XYZ file of C-alpha atoms in Angstrom:
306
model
C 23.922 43.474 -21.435
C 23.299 41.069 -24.329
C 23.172 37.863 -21.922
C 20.699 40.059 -20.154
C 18.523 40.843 -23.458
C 18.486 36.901 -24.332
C 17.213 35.911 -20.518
C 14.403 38.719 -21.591
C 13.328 37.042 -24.739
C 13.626 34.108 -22.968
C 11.363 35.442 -20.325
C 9.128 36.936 -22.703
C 8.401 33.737 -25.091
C 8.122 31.711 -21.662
C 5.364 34.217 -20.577
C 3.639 33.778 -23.931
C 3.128 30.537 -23.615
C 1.883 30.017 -20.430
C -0.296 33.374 -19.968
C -2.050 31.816 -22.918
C -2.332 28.179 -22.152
C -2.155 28.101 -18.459
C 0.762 25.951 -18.796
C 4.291 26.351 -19.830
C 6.391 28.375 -18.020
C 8.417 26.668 -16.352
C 9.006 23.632 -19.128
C 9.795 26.359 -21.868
C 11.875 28.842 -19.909
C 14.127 26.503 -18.204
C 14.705 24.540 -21.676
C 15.683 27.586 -23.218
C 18.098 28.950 -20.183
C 19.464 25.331 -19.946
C 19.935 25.823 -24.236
C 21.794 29.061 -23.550
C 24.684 27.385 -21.148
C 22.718 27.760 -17.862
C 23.495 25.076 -15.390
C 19.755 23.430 -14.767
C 20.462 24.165 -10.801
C 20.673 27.714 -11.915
C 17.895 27.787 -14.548
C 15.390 26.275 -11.620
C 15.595 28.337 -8.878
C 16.014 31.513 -11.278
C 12.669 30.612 -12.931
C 10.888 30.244 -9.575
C 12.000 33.898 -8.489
C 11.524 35.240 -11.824
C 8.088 34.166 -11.529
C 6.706 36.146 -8.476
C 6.517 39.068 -10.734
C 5.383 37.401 -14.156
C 2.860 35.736 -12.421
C 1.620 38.967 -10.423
C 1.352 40.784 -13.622
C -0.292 37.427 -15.477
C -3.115 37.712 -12.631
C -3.469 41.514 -12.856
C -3.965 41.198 -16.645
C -6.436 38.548 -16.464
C -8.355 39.854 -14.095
C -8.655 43.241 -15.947
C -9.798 40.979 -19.199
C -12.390 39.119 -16.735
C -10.758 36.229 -17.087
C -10.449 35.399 -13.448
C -12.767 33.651 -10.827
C -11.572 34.705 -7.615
C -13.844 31.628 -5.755
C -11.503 29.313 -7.558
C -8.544 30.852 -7.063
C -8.897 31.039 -3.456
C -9.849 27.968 -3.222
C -7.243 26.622 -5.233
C -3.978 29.092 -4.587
C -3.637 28.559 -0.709
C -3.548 24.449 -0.542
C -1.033 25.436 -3.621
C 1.435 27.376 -1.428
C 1.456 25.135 1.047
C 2.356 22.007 -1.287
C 4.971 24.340 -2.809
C 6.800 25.702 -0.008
C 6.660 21.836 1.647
C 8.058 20.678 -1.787
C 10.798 23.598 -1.763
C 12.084 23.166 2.194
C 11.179 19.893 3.432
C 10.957 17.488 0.632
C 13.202 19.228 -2.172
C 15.973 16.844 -1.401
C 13.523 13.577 -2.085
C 13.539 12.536 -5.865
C 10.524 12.814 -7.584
C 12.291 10.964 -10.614
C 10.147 7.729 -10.011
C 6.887 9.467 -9.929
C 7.468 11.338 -13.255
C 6.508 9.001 -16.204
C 3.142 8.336 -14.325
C 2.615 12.226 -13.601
C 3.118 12.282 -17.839
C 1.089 9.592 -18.395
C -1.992 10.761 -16.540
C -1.197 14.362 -18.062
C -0.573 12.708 -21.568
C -4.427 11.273 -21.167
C -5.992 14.361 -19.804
C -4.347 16.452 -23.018
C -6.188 13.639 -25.286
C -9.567 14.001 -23.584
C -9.079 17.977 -23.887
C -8.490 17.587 -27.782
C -11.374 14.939 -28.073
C -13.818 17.291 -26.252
C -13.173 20.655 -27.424
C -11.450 19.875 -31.012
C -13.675 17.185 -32.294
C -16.510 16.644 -30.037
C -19.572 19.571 -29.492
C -18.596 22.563 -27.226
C -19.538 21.886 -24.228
C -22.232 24.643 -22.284
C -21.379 26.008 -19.264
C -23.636 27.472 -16.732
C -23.232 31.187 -15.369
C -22.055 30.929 -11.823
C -21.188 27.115 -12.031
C -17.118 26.407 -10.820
C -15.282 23.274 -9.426
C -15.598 22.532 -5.690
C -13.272 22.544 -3.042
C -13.286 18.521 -2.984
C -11.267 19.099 -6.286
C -9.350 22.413 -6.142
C -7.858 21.880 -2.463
C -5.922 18.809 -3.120
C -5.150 19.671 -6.722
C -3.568 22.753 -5.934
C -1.440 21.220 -2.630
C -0.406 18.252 -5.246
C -0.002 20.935 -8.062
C 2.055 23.066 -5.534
C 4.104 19.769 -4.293
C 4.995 19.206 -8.507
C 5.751 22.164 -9.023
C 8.388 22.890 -5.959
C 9.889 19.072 -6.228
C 9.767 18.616 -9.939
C 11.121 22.181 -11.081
C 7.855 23.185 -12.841
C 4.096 21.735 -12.977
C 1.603 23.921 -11.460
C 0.344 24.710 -14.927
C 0.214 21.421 -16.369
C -1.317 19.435 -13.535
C -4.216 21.990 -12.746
C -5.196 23.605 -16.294
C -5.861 19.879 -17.994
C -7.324 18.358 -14.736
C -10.072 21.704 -14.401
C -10.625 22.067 -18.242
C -11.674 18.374 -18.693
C -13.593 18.539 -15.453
C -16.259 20.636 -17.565
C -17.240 23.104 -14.627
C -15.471 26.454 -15.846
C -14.831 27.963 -19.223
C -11.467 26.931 -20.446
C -10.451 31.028 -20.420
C -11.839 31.190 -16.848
C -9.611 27.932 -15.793
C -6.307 29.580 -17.524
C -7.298 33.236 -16.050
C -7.406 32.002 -12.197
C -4.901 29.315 -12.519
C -2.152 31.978 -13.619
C -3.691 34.171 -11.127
C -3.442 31.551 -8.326
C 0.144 30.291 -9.357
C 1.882 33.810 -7.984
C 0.595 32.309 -3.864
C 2.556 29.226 -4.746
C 5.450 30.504 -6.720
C 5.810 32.702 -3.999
C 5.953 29.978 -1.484
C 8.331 27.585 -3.264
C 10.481 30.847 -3.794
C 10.238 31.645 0.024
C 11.414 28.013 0.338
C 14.192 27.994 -2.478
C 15.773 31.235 -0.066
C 15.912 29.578 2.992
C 16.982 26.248 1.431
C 19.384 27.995 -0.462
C 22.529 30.064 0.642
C 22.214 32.694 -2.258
C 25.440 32.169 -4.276
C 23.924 29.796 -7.053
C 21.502 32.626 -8.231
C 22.343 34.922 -10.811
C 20.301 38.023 -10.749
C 20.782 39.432 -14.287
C 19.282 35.979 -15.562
C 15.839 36.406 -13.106
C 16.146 40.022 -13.949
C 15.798 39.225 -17.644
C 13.137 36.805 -17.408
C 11.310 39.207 -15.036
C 10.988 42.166 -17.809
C 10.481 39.920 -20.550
C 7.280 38.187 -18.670
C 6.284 41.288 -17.388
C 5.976 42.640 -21.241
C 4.175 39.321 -22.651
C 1.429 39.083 -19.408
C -0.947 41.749 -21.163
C -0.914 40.344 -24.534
C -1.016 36.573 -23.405
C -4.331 37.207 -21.343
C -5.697 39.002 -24.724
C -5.537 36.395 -26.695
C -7.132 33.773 -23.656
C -10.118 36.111 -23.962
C -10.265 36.347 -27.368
C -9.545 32.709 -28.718
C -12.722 30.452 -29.857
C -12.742 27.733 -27.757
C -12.072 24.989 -30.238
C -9.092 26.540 -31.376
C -8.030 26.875 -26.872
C -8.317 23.414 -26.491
C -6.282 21.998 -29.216
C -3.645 24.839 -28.110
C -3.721 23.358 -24.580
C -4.273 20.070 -25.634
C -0.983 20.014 -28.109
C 1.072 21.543 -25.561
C -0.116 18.619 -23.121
C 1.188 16.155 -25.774
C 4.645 17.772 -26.660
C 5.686 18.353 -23.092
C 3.999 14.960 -21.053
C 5.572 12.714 -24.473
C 8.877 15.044 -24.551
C 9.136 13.304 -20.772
C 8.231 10.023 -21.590
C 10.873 10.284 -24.584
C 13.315 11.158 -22.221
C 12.311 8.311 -19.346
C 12.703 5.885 -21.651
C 15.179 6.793 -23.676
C 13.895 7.271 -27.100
C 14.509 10.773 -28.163
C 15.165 11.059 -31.644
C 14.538 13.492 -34.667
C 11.927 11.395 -35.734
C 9.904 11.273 -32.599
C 9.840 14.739 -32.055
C 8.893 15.471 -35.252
C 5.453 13.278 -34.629
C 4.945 14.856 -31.969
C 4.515 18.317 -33.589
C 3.494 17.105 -36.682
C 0.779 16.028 -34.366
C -0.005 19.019 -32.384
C -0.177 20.693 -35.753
C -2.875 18.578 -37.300
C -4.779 19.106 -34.159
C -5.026 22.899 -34.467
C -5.492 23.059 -38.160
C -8.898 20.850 -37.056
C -9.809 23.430 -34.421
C -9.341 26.134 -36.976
C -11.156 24.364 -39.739
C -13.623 23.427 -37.237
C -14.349 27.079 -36.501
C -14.419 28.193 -39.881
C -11.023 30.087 -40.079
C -12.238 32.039 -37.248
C -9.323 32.635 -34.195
C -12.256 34.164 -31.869
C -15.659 33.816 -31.360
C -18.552 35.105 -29.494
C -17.617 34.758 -25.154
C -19.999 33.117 -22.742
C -22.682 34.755 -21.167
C -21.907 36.453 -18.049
C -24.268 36.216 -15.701
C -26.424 40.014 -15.028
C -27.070 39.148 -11.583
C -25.471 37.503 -8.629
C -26.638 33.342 -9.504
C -29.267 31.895 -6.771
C -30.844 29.011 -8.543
C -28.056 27.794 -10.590
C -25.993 24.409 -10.332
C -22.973 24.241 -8.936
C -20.351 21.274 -8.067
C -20.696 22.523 -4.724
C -24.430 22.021 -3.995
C -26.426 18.509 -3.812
C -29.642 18.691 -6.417
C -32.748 19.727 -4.204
């Protein structure tokens, strides 16, 4: 009972994080199952299973908030399943090892460009009714869904920094569908995990535990995506870009240490006392305008310029 209370605080501080950033999950749950004496074998797989229910009840509470736009996410979740369930069956035995400081580096660039746009630049305006195309979301979610299945975690970080610094949604609408989107591929690479896996490396009281604790952060975590001024969003996002992507580099190259670490957050915390000075000590501010009626004469990525 109290190893099943810690994989639910576990579950719930995982859930916090990514329900609020778009980002997360996996990178903070299976560091903290892996900190508790978890084998990492054990921690993956028990993540991806434990996340077919956090991420159903991340989408429902999004959607309730209207944080969700279902174009994207269909558009986005079904390439995603496909890369995921390909990563989890047919490629999960390739290493992915080689690929991974590049995946950080690109990531590690996209979190700067978030911070320099939203944290220090002007917020940008965007347009009622205006979303990414499918030239963008169909391979980002089949290479987000690959990364994800191969690399034990990803979906978050590849598609959240790659759609926020694109410009074409609000940053609450990118996190909304991208949780929403990530339960079609993490039920996928879970599909895949089963039939790749016999069964006996899974223990059930640890998915259990991160199941209830998820389930109990999804509600609050889509609250405060609503809620937060955007500033103060993208130097979350943007900070939790930098720690993760330069925690991997660290780690590729060998050059963890106290001190490095402590830059790194030291960092991230300079960043979001900006956004909250920038802001004016305000944590929310007034949402985007929705738009009345359906959009006919709007822009979109979608449409050429008449």
């Amino acid at each position: 009972m109290e190893r099943l209370i810690i994989f639910a605080l576990v579950g719930l501080a995982a859930q916090a994080v990514d329900g609020s950033l778009g980002m997360a999950y996996g990178v903070t749950s299976s560091t903290l199952l892996v900190a508790t004496g978890v084998a990492p074998a054990v921690a993956s797989a028990s993540v991806h299973l434990a996340e077919v229910g956090t991420t159903l009840a991340s989408g429902v509470s999004h959607w309730r908030l209207g944080n969700v736009d279902w174009k994207v996410v269909a558009k986005i979740a079904v390439p995603g399943g496909i890369g995921a369930f390909t990563g989890a069956t047919v490629l999960s035995s390739i290493s992915t090892e080689s690929a991974t400081p590049w995946v950080a580096g690109i990531l590690l660039l996209l979190g700067v460009y978030i911070i320099a746009r939203f944290v220090f630049g002007k917020p940008p305006v965007f347009i009622p009714g205006r979303r990414p195309g499918l030239g963008l979301l169909a391979p980002l979610g089949l290479f987000g869904g690959f990364i994800d299945a191969t690399g034990g975690g990803g979906w978050g970080p590849v598609t959240t920094p790659t759609l926020i610094s694109s410009g074409t949604l609000h940053p609450r609408k990118v996190i909304g569908s991208v949780s929403t989107a990530e339960f079609v591929t993490t039920l996928s690479a879970s599909v895949g995990f089963l039939v790749g896996l016999a069964g006996e490396a899974l223990d059930w009281r640890i998915i259990g535990g991160l199941l209830v604790g998820g389930v109990i952060a999804a509600p609050f975590a889509a609250y405060l995506v609503k809620h937060l001024s955007l500033p103060i969003l993208g130097g979350l996002v943007g900070s939790i870009i930098l720690i993760t992507n330069g925690r991997t580099l660290l780690r590729n190259f060998d050059a963890e240490s106290v001190a490095a670490y402590g830059v790194l957050f030291a960092l991230a915390a300079v960043i979001v006392t900006i956004a909250v000075r920038k802001t004016g000590g305000r944590l929310t501010d007034a949402q985007e305008p929705e738009p009345t009626t359906a959009p006919t004469s709007e822009p979109t990525s979608e449409s050429a310029n008449a």
